[in-house]
């Protein structure tokens, strides 16, 4: 691989220097490589080394440009470059401070808010240094500090210290004395804890801010003109400051407490402070990872200031203990002066897991981290195009994998040699390493040092790059890739979630996820398109330990584990698996190992959720899982995998072959019972060679659940025939009466017509028209004479219409004729079998209707010797009210 190559021949370095010296122009690594006929990576590695040695200047543009540094270079550094956080969480703060320093006149005072020890005094010093650096104040300008809290009990004294006093102004004022504000002329005055200043003192300051003059105490008539830049600081909130004071301050900034700084900054601060101690003690420290983890979670009062004091004491303790011993001084938890202050919340993830050696021999600049700009260029266009072409089947999977592999490698080549701060690299390395090990242990990720380094660089670059990628566009791609690459999708998800948890890492989460997904995909042995396999086992980690062993052995994510508590009910197991299957591609089948015989029956619950075959094996051992894993990776079919496992291991299986949902016409009768049965028989006879099933479903179910109804899960429903009005949104429903109309013909052509040839469908329609006319329907009666019963029913219904005072529409009447004729025959046949009144069916119809119906049907009841019970009345009532 490219990153494993050496820097090539020794002459390359000299050639590069010569080229840059001669050309005097900035050049990219690529241009230099082309010009010298060497690999770009080799050129990039050498250029970075030369930049480190100060021979070549590296400009963090895109692409990165390199130029030769002439000896007379006057390049000097912005003092803020060494202020930890200046380019990260304090970026805005620092920009405001710089702005106030750039302002040429004195009247741009700045007020720093923040808790004790957050770094206000230090920031004030940096502002002063910066003003010198940009020459808004002279090189020898004073920086005068006054902490108003020191005079909290003597406000008069504070005023006289600040503004000076005239001889005789108060007892003990023996001579005219300059105030600190005069000392600060042409430079800066930093007033810490400014809220402690008396109202009179504040008045005097306003006067200076407004007019540029001050008068000493006791000498009000004499104004001294000054040019002093003011910086104020307070640990109090705004409310403790006079409004008149705040109004005069154009720039306000707030420094956050230590625990609100980013993890990276907290780490930098700790390392930096220990490094300072190496000079004091003249030794190196080997800081244990426990110490670092504790310090990182410090939330005590006094923030960085307290932390500094604690470190000073701890380093002294450690030094004394190690006196006379060789090697770096170990700094352990026991040396922390006030251990309980650092208690990490229980269960929190340790940030680092390696000790860090901090040496005084290294230059201090190496510990004052300035963010090295690493540029990561993601070949979005190529990858996005490849994804779409692959999804649209314009390119093969092999081609797709090749494109992804090439592009990811290109990106890796680009980023791998870019330099970053070694200590921050260490922090990132440890976090990334933890995650990759987890993915290796559980998902068989095959990873190496290069992968770790790539992630470190990419994450770091994203965190520090000003032109961040447009994250939302990557979200779309990730979602598109989910179904075709779900294994890598999941690993990408785990990676991003863990990096967020362990590092508070938030930059470009979708980009990171897509990159992780594609990187894992391009490096994996398998593309992920093989039989899905899961292990369901009771016990805290039985399933996951077997799954992780197999995944690790094959360095491939084959098994998913479901650890179940011993009392987990079957329904919950099923629902967990169903949830998993929702985001899983099962077209190559699903093999499930369970540890209980009773779980074999989950095949019934799961079979509709799986596209391919489903195999369940009622036993699980690591050996069996290993064998299955091996066969899965050989792309054996599920049936043969199972046969082999069974022949080698004593066990049982349940096998449900992949099932195409059968096509069906659904009959939905509000009345249920006989009418539906009769219609079903008729409809089936009409099919004549068309392979369709005719199934019934209860009206209330369909009305309530629509296409979520069970029948839609089991069948590929063509259309639904109903005897009652039904609002169908996402499926086709047709009323029984319409079946023999034009609409019936249209619906049949639009649905069934898609699958069968025209002549058969035409025949089907003709059959329906012939059979579903009313007389024919009633002609299906087996014992009753259709003409006779029709006459009797007509009389009964006419009587009901009169009693109810209604004229039923013709469609309804037809329905009622069919229903009542069938009902009478059914009652005759079932006499003695059916309970008198169905207890679950309460009679919900109007009382007067029951009375009228009983009266109008009494003749019919007597003639046929049947009794129309409450349930039947209810059905007739429903028909009348629904149609
Ligand atoms: N960004 C930083 N980089 C390095 N050291 C820092 C940084 N911020 C603060 N410190 C160190 O933390 C300690 C406390 O900072 P500082 O005295 O400036 O805080 P403060 O807000 O002024 O506190 P107080 O309100 O108690 O005066 C100092 O030793 C300072 O050097």
Tab-separated table of C-alpha atoms in Angstrom, residues 553-869:
chain	number	residue	atom	x	y	z
A	553	UNK	CA	-12.312	-15.780	13.560
A	554	UNK	CA	-13.578	-14.988	10.082
A	555	UNK	CA	-12.775	-11.292	10.351
A	556	UNK	CA	-16.215	-10.691	8.961
A	557	UNK	CA	-19.488	-9.528	10.412
A	558	UNK	CA	-21.577	-12.695	10.056
A	559	UNK	CA	-23.548	-13.129	13.262
A	560	UNK	CA	-25.743	-10.739	15.145
A	561	UNK	CA	-26.327	-11.623	18.793
A	562	UNK	CA	-29.463	-11.365	20.890
A	563	UNK	CA	-28.771	-11.831	24.576
A	564	UNK	CA	-31.982	-12.542	26.422
A	565	UNK	CA	-32.774	-12.537	30.107
A	566	UNK	CA	-33.998	-15.914	31.341
A	567	UNK	CA	-37.491	-14.582	31.803
A	568	UNK	CA	-37.805	-12.733	28.498
A	569	UNK	CA	-41.157	-13.732	27.008
A	570	UNK	CA	-41.274	-15.168	23.512
A	571	UNK	CA	-43.275	-12.220	22.254
A	572	UNK	CA	-40.462	-9.873	23.219
A	573	UNK	CA	-37.853	-12.043	21.556
A	574	UNK	CA	-39.952	-12.001	18.403
A	575	UNK	CA	-40.404	-8.279	18.527
A	576	UNK	CA	-36.671	-7.662	19.006
A	577	UNK	CA	-35.848	-9.846	16.033
A	578	UNK	CA	-38.567	-8.195	13.964
A	579	UNK	CA	-37.126	-4.796	14.793
A	580	UNK	CA	-33.710	-5.946	13.677
A	581	UNK	CA	-35.126	-7.438	10.475
A	582	UNK	CA	-36.722	-4.137	9.543
A	583	UNK	CA	-33.314	-2.694	8.697
A	584	UNK	CA	-31.804	-5.871	7.391
A	585	UNK	CA	-31.598	-7.324	3.971
A	586	UNK	CA	-32.771	-10.933	4.206
A	587	UNK	CA	-32.928	-11.744	0.518
A	588	UNK	CA	-30.193	-14.333	1.002
A	589	UNK	CA	-32.132	-15.981	3.801
A	590	UNK	CA	-31.926	-15.914	7.556
A	591	UNK	CA	-30.440	-18.555	9.814
A	592	UNK	CA	-31.382	-18.373	13.469
A	593	UNK	CA	-29.795	-20.356	16.258
A	594	UNK	CA	-31.924	-20.542	19.360
A	595	UNK	CA	-31.185	-22.195	22.670
A	596	UNK	CA	-34.680	-23.429	23.478
A	597	UNK	CA	-36.881	-25.893	21.689
A	598	UNK	CA	-39.936	-23.765	22.283
A	599	UNK	CA	-38.368	-21.023	20.197
A	600	UNK	CA	-38.538	-23.115	17.020
A	601	UNK	CA	-42.081	-21.860	16.709
A	602	UNK	CA	-40.960	-18.262	16.201
A	603	UNK	CA	-40.722	-19.207	12.525
A	604	UNK	CA	-44.471	-18.686	12.366
A	605	UNK	CA	-44.135	-15.133	13.652
A	606	UNK	CA	-41.160	-14.236	11.521
A	607	UNK	CA	-41.797	-15.850	8.171
A	608	UNK	CA	-43.612	-12.859	6.725
A	609	UNK	CA	-40.772	-10.532	7.655
A	610	UNK	CA	-38.171	-12.386	5.667
A	611	UNK	CA	-37.586	-12.197	1.961
A	612	UNK	CA	-35.530	-15.342	1.537
A	613	UNK	CA	-35.610	-18.705	3.293
A	614	UNK	CA	-35.824	-18.931	7.044
A	615	UNK	CA	-34.003	-21.611	8.997
A	616	UNK	CA	-34.144	-22.070	12.732
A	617	UNK	CA	-31.862	-24.437	14.604
A	618	UNK	CA	-32.711	-25.392	18.119
A	619	UNK	CA	-29.253	-25.533	19.600
A	620	UNK	CA	-26.189	-23.364	19.642
A	621	UNK	CA	-22.564	-23.992	20.359
A	622	UNK	CA	-19.535	-22.055	19.233
A	623	UNK	CA	-18.570	-25.018	17.086
A	624	UNK	CA	-21.905	-25.009	15.288
A	625	UNK	CA	-21.743	-21.278	14.760
A	626	UNK	CA	-18.222	-21.595	13.383
A	627	UNK	CA	-19.313	-24.248	10.940
A	628	UNK	CA	-22.311	-22.194	9.887
A	629	UNK	CA	-20.103	-19.113	9.530
A	630	UNK	CA	-17.689	-20.922	7.280
A	631	UNK	CA	-20.475	-22.228	5.064
A	632	UNK	CA	-22.185	-18.854	4.939
A	633	UNK	CA	-18.994	-17.275	3.690
A	634	UNK	CA	-18.769	-20.000	1.054
A	635	UNK	CA	-22.186	-18.758	-0.061
A	636	UNK	CA	-23.742	-22.187	0.411
A	637	UNK	CA	-27.508	-22.151	0.341
A	638	UNK	CA	-29.323	-22.136	3.622
A	639	UNK	CA	-30.881	-25.576	3.228
A	640	UNK	CA	-27.497	-27.208	2.744
A	641	UNK	CA	-25.913	-25.195	5.579
A	642	UNK	CA	-28.602	-26.501	7.884
A	643	UNK	CA	-28.370	-30.074	6.654
A	644	UNK	CA	-24.665	-30.074	7.296
A	645	UNK	CA	-24.971	-28.591	10.732
A	646	UNK	CA	-27.651	-31.118	11.606
A	647	UNK	CA	-25.641	-34.047	10.370
A	648	UNK	CA	-22.651	-32.975	12.432
A	649	UNK	CA	-24.450	-31.879	15.551
A	650	UNK	CA	-27.400	-33.465	17.310
A	651	UNK	CA	-30.144	-30.996	17.039
A	652	UNK	CA	-33.552	-30.161	15.601
A	653	UNK	CA	-34.594	-27.751	12.938
A	654	UNK	CA	-37.543	-25.942	11.553
A	655	UNK	CA	-37.428	-24.967	7.906
A	656	UNK	CA	-39.750	-22.650	6.078
A	657	UNK	CA	-38.925	-22.226	2.404
A	658	UNK	CA	-39.016	-18.801	0.914
A	659	UNK	CA	-42.520	-17.965	-0.029
A	660	UNK	CA	-43.850	-15.741	-2.730
A	661	UNK	CA	-46.995	-14.262	-1.317
A	662	UNK	CA	-49.886	-15.943	-3.162
A	663	UNK	CA	-52.131	-13.634	-5.148
A	664	UNK	CA	-55.643	-13.411	-3.814
A	665	UNK	CA	-58.988	-11.738	-4.095
A	666	UNK	CA	-60.319	-10.859	-0.675
A	667	UNK	CA	-63.963	-11.171	0.220
A	668	UNK	CA	-65.139	-9.030	3.011
A	669	UNK	CA	-68.675	-9.617	4.192
A	670	UNK	CA	-70.113	-7.692	7.051
A	671	UNK	CA	-72.523	-10.521	7.511
A	672	UNK	CA	-69.911	-13.219	7.457
A	673	UNK	CA	-71.142	-16.764	7.576
A	674	UNK	CA	-73.179	-18.191	4.720
A	675	UNK	CA	-73.219	-15.309	2.277
A	676	UNK	CA	-69.470	-15.025	2.213
A	677	UNK	CA	-69.060	-18.780	1.904
A	678	UNK	CA	-71.472	-18.879	-1.012
A	679	UNK	CA	-69.793	-15.982	-2.759
A	680	UNK	CA	-66.400	-17.510	-2.239
A	681	UNK	CA	-67.493	-20.742	-3.892
A	682	UNK	CA	-69.004	-18.847	-6.785
A	683	UNK	CA	-65.994	-16.622	-7.303
A	684	UNK	CA	-63.651	-19.595	-7.224
A	685	UNK	CA	-65.668	-21.328	-9.909
A	686	UNK	CA	-65.422	-18.206	-12.058
A	687	UNK	CA	-61.619	-18.289	-12.006
A	688	UNK	CA	-61.319	-21.214	-14.423
A	689	UNK	CA	-57.578	-21.737	-14.645
A	690	UNK	CA	-56.532	-18.401	-13.174
A	691	UNK	CA	-54.338	-19.119	-10.191
A	692	UNK	CA	-55.765	-16.869	-7.589
A	693	UNK	CA	-56.920	-17.579	-4.111
A	694	UNK	CA	-60.170	-16.271	-2.764
A	695	UNK	CA	-60.007	-15.550	0.920
A	696	UNK	CA	-62.309	-13.967	3.443
A	697	UNK	CA	-61.495	-11.394	5.998
A	698	UNK	CA	-63.673	-9.870	8.708
A	699	UNK	CA	-65.080	-6.478	7.813
A	700	UNK	CA	-64.168	-4.769	11.133
A	701	UNK	CA	-60.504	-5.802	10.754
A	702	UNK	CA	-60.266	-4.366	7.291
A	703	UNK	CA	-62.117	-1.243	8.282
A	704	UNK	CA	-59.762	-0.690	11.223
A	705	UNK	CA	-56.376	-1.767	9.889
A	706	UNK	CA	-56.696	-1.205	6.151
A	707	UNK	CA	-53.707	-2.613	4.299
A	708	UNK	CA	-51.981	-3.324	7.620
A	709	UNK	CA	-54.543	-6.063	8.102
A	710	UNK	CA	-53.238	-9.608	8.402
A	711	UNK	CA	-54.565	-10.696	5.041
A	712	UNK	CA	-52.236	-8.236	3.295
A	713	UNK	CA	-49.212	-9.680	5.067
A	714	UNK	CA	-50.078	-13.164	3.901
A	715	UNK	CA	-51.366	-12.454	0.398
A	716	UNK	CA	-50.620	-10.321	-2.556
A	717	UNK	CA	-54.120	-8.855	-2.513
A	718	UNK	CA	-55.491	-7.958	-5.934
A	719	UNK	CA	-58.681	-6.331	-4.781
A	720	UNK	CA	-61.273	-6.589	-2.064
A	721	UNK	CA	-64.926	-7.356	-2.727
A	722	UNK	CA	-67.210	-5.995	-0.047
A	723	UNK	CA	-70.877	-6.164	0.710
A	724	UNK	CA	-70.740	-2.882	2.600
A	725	UNK	CA	-69.308	0.556	2.085
A	726	UNK	CA	-65.577	0.623	2.735
A	727	UNK	CA	-63.151	3.523	2.541
A	728	UNK	CA	-60.050	2.025	0.991
A	729	UNK	CA	-57.008	4.248	0.789
A	730	UNK	CA	-54.112	2.137	-0.305
A	731	UNK	CA	-55.784	-0.863	-1.872
A	732	UNK	CA	-58.631	-1.447	-4.294
A	733	UNK	CA	-62.054	-2.233	-2.888
A	734	UNK	CA	-65.114	-2.868	-4.930
A	735	UNK	CA	-68.724	-3.338	-3.885
A	736	UNK	CA	-70.353	-6.643	-4.774
A	737	UNK	CA	-72.841	-4.818	-7.005
A	738	UNK	CA	-70.042	-3.159	-8.964
A	739	UNK	CA	-68.433	-6.472	-9.685
A	740	UNK	CA	-70.713	-7.081	-12.610
A	741	UNK	CA	-70.508	-3.453	-13.841
A	742	UNK	CA	-68.021	-1.593	-15.947
A	743	UNK	CA	-66.003	-0.775	-12.802
A	744	UNK	CA	-65.696	-4.460	-11.993
A	745	UNK	CA	-64.226	-5.064	-15.422
A	746	UNK	CA	-61.793	-2.168	-15.035
A	747	UNK	CA	-60.628	-3.295	-11.612
A	748	UNK	CA	-60.083	-6.866	-12.754
A	749	UNK	CA	-58.075	-5.756	-15.785
A	750	UNK	CA	-55.987	-3.371	-13.706
A	751	UNK	CA	-55.126	-5.987	-11.105
A	752	UNK	CA	-55.484	-9.615	-12.142
A	753	UNK	CA	-54.952	-8.532	-15.765
A	754	UNK	CA	-51.324	-7.754	-14.976
A	755	UNK	CA	-50.504	-11.387	-14.352
A	756	UNK	CA	-52.650	-13.490	-16.649
A	757	UNK	CA	-53.334	-13.476	-20.328
A	758	UNK	CA	-56.144	-11.479	-21.709
A	759	UNK	CA	-58.374	-14.341	-22.810
A	760	UNK	CA	-58.330	-15.924	-19.371
A	761	UNK	CA	-59.145	-12.631	-17.723
A	762	UNK	CA	-61.956	-11.962	-20.193
A	763	UNK	CA	-63.390	-15.361	-19.419
A	764	UNK	CA	-63.145	-14.661	-15.707
A	765	UNK	CA	-65.139	-11.444	-16.133
A	766	UNK	CA	-67.803	-13.156	-18.217
A	767	UNK	CA	-68.133	-15.886	-15.600
A	768	UNK	CA	-68.566	-13.294	-12.892
A	769	UNK	CA	-71.266	-11.451	-14.800
A	770	UNK	CA	-73.123	-14.721	-15.344
A	771	UNK	CA	-72.832	-16.011	-11.809
A	772	UNK	CA	-73.223	-12.890	-9.769
A	773	UNK	CA	-76.625	-11.793	-10.944
A	774	UNK	CA	-79.027	-12.116	-8.088
A	775	UNK	CA	-81.032	-15.022	-9.325
A	776	UNK	CA	-77.885	-16.980	-9.918
A	777	UNK	CA	-76.598	-16.175	-6.493
A	778	UNK	CA	-79.771	-17.408	-4.952
A	779	UNK	CA	-79.663	-20.325	-7.333
A	780	UNK	CA	-76.723	-21.503	-5.260
A	781	UNK	CA	-79.116	-22.526	-2.530
A	782	UNK	CA	-79.045	-26.264	-2.033
A	783	UNK	CA	-82.315	-27.146	-0.423
A	784	UNK	CA	-84.654	-24.254	-0.966
A	785	UNK	CA	-86.472	-23.432	-4.188
A	786	UNK	CA	-84.981	-20.103	-5.232
A	787	UNK	CA	-88.184	-18.715	-6.777
A	788	UNK	CA	-90.268	-19.582	-3.765
A	789	UNK	CA	-87.917	-18.246	-1.120
A	790	UNK	CA	-87.312	-15.089	-3.178
A	791	UNK	CA	-91.048	-14.407	-3.239
A	792	UNK	CA	-91.382	-14.945	0.498
A	793	UNK	CA	-88.372	-12.771	1.307
A	794	UNK	CA	-89.712	-10.034	-0.991
A	795	UNK	CA	-92.988	-9.995	0.939
A	796	UNK	CA	-91.239	-9.857	4.302
A	797	UNK	CA	-88.967	-7.032	3.153
A	798	UNK	CA	-91.830	-5.008	1.671
A	799	UNK	CA	-93.611	-5.294	4.981
A	800	UNK	CA	-90.479	-4.135	6.812
A	801	UNK	CA	-90.197	-1.136	4.486
A	802	UNK	CA	-93.798	-0.178	5.284
A	803	UNK	CA	-93.321	-0.554	9.036
A	804	UNK	CA	-90.043	1.371	8.966
A	805	UNK	CA	-91.565	3.983	6.660
A	806	UNK	CA	-88.627	3.682	4.266
A	807	UNK	CA	-87.929	2.777	0.673
A	808	UNK	CA	-84.688	0.850	0.513
A	809	UNK	CA	-82.538	1.556	-2.572
A	810	UNK	CA	-82.433	-1.157	-5.149
A	811	UNK	CA	-78.791	-2.088	-4.456
A	812	UNK	CA	-79.543	-2.604	-0.827
A	813	UNK	CA	-82.584	-4.619	-1.626
A	814	UNK	CA	-80.577	-6.940	-3.859
A	815	UNK	CA	-78.091	-7.449	-1.059
A	816	UNK	CA	-80.832	-8.097	1.421
A	817	UNK	CA	-82.541	-10.627	-0.840
A	818	UNK	CA	-79.339	-12.607	-1.186
A	819	UNK	CA	-78.458	-12.357	2.431
A	820	UNK	CA	-81.882	-13.278	3.803
A	821	UNK	CA	-82.416	-16.183	1.369
A	822	UNK	CA	-79.039	-17.617	2.322
A	823	UNK	CA	-79.763	-16.941	5.954
A	824	UNK	CA	-83.006	-18.876	5.932
A	825	UNK	CA	-81.374	-21.883	4.310
A	826	UNK	CA	-78.506	-21.680	6.749
A	827	UNK	CA	-80.853	-21.493	9.721
A	828	UNK	CA	-82.656	-24.557	8.494
A	829	UNK	CA	-79.413	-26.460	8.031
A	830	UNK	CA	-77.817	-25.347	11.247
A	831	UNK	CA	-80.851	-25.695	13.366
A	832	UNK	CA	-79.931	-27.016	16.733
A	833	UNK	CA	-76.224	-26.355	16.150
A	834	UNK	CA	-76.011	-22.660	16.653
A	835	UNK	CA	-76.537	-21.199	20.070
A	836	UNK	CA	-79.657	-19.124	20.330
A	837	UNK	CA	-77.829	-15.884	20.826
A	838	UNK	CA	-74.165	-15.243	20.340
A	839	UNK	CA	-73.045	-13.959	23.735
A	840	UNK	CA	-70.295	-11.792	22.300
A	841	UNK	CA	-72.672	-10.077	19.953
A	842	UNK	CA	-74.807	-7.618	21.800
A	843	UNK	CA	-77.816	-6.319	19.995
A	844	UNK	CA	-77.048	-2.755	19.165
A	845	UNK	CA	-79.921	-1.896	16.865
A	846	UNK	CA	-82.816	0.397	17.374
A	847	UNK	CA	-85.550	-1.138	19.507
A	848	UNK	CA	-88.343	-0.180	17.085
A	849	UNK	CA	-86.364	-1.827	14.250
A	850	UNK	CA	-86.177	-5.111	16.157
A	851	UNK	CA	-89.896	-4.920	16.748
A	852	UNK	CA	-90.697	-4.123	13.099
A	853	UNK	CA	-88.366	-6.795	11.793
A	854	UNK	CA	-89.783	-9.449	14.059
A	855	UNK	CA	-93.250	-8.553	12.942
A	856	UNK	CA	-92.514	-8.445	9.204
A	857	UNK	CA	-90.465	-11.656	9.275
A	858	UNK	CA	-92.882	-13.611	11.479
A	859	UNK	CA	-94.581	-15.214	8.453
A	860	UNK	CA	-91.222	-16.266	7.033
A	861	UNK	CA	-90.206	-17.719	10.394
A	862	UNK	CA	-93.390	-19.699	10.613
A	863	UNK	CA	-93.259	-20.908	7.002
A	864	UNK	CA	-89.683	-22.167	7.197
A	865	UNK	CA	-89.781	-23.068	10.869
A	866	UNK	CA	-86.772	-21.006	11.781
A	867	UNK	CA	-86.153	-18.366	14.374
A	868	UNK	CA	-84.320	-15.181	13.500
A	869	UNK	CA	-82.155	-14.555	16.523
